[in-house]
mmCIF file of C-alpha atoms in Angstrom:
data_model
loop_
_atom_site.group_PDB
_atom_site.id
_atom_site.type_symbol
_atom_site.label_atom_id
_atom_site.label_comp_id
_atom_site.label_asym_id
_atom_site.label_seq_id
_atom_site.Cartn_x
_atom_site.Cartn_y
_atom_site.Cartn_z
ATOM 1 C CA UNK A 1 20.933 4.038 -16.540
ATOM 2 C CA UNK A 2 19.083 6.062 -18.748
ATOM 3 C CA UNK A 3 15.540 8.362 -17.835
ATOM 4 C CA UNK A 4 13.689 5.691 -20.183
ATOM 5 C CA UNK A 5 15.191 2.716 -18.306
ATOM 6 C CA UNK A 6 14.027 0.738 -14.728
ATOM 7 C CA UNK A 7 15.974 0.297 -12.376
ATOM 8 C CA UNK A 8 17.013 -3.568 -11.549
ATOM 9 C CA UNK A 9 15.360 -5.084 -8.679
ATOM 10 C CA UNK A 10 17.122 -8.098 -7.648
ATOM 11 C CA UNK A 11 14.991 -11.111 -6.818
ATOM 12 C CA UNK A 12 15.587 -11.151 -2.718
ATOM 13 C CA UNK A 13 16.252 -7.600 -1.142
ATOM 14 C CA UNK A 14 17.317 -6.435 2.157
ATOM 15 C CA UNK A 15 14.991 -3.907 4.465
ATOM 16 C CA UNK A 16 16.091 -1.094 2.901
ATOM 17 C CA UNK A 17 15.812 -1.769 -0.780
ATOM 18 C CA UNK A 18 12.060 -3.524 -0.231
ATOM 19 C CA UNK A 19 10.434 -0.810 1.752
ATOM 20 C CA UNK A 20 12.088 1.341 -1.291
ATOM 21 C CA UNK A 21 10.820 -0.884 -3.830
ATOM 22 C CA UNK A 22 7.606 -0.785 -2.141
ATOM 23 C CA UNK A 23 7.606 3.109 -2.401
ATOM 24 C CA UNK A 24 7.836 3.288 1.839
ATOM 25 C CA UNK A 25 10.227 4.573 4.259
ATOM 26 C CA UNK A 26 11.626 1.930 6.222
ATOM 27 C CA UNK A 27 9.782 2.541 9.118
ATOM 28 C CA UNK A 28 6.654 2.131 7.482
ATOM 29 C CA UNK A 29 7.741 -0.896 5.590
ATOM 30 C CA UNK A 30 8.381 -2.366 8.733
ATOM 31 C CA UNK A 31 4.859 -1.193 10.020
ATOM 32 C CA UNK A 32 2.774 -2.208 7.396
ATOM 33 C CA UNK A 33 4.460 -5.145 5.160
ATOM 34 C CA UNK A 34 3.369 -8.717 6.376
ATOM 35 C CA UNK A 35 6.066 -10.387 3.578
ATOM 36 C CA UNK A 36 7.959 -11.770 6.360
ATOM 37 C CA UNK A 37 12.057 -12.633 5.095
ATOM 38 C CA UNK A 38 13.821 -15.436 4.294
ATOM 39 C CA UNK A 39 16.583 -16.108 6.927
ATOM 40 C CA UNK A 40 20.317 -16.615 5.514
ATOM 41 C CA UNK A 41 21.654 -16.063 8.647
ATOM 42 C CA UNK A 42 20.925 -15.382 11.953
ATOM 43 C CA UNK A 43 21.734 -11.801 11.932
ATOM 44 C CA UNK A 44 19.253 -9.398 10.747
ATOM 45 C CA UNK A 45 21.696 -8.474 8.026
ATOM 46 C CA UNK A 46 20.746 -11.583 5.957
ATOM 47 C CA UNK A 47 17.221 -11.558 5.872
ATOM 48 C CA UNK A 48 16.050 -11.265 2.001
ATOM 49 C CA UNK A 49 12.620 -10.203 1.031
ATOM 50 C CA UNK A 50 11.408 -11.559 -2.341
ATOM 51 C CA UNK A 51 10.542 -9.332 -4.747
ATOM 52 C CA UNK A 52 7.995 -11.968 -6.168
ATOM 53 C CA UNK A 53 6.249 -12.127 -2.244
ATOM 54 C CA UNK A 54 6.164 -8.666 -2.338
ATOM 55 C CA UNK A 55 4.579 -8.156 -5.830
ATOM 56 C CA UNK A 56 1.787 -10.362 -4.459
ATOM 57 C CA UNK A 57 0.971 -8.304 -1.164
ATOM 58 C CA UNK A 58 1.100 -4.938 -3.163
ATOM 59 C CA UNK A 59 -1.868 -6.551 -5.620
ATOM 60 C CA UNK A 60 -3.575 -7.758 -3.345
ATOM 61 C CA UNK A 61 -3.875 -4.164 -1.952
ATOM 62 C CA UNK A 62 -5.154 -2.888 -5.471
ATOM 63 C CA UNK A 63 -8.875 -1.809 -4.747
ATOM 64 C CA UNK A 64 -9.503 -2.338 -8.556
ATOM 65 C CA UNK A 65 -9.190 -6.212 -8.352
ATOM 66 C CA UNK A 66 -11.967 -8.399 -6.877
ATOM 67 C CA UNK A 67 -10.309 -11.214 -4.851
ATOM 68 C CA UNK A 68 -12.671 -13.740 -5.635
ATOM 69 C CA UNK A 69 -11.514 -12.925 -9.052
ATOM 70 C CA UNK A 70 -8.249 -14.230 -8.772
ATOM 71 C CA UNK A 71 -6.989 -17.683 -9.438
ATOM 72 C CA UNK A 72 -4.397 -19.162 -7.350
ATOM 73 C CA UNK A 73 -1.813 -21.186 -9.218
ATOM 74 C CA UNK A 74 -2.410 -24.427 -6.756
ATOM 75 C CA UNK A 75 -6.270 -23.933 -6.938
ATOM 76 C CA UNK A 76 -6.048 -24.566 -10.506
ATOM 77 C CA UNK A 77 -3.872 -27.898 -10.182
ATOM 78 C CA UNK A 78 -5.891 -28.909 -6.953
ATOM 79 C CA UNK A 79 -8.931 -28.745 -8.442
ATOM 80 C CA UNK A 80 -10.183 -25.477 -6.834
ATOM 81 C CA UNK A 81 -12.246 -22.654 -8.064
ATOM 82 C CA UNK A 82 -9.812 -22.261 -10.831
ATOM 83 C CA UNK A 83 -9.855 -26.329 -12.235
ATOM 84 C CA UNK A 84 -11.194 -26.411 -15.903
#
């Protein structure tokens, strides 16, 4: 991987690789995240966090966006604040 590259983020990640994907140590990750992970197995070892769950709890911590502002994709099917 080059300087100009990213780095690949697979689409379900364990602890580790979320919290670092989420720019947090683990034990902050653990503290703070309320993405809660899918369960392959039993064993902690197999739970996955997505990386698409986790893009959508990091925006909706972005102080620049309004809330109201933003249009859920079943609001606009249901006929919610987003329906043309």
């Amino acid at each position: 991987m080059t300087e100009n590259t990213l780095p690949y983020w697979p689409a379900a990640m364990n602890q580790k690789m979320a919290a670092a994907y989420c720019g947090l140590s683990v034990d902050l990750f653990k503290e703070l995240c309320p993405v809660r992970p899918l369960r392959y197995t039993q064993s902690t070892w197999g739970h996955r966090y997505l990386r698409q769950r986790l893009d959508e709890w990091m925006s909706s911590l972005d102080p620049n966006v309004k809330q109201s502002s933003v249009v859920k994709f079943e609001d606009f099917f249901s006929g919610g604040k987003g329906a043309a």
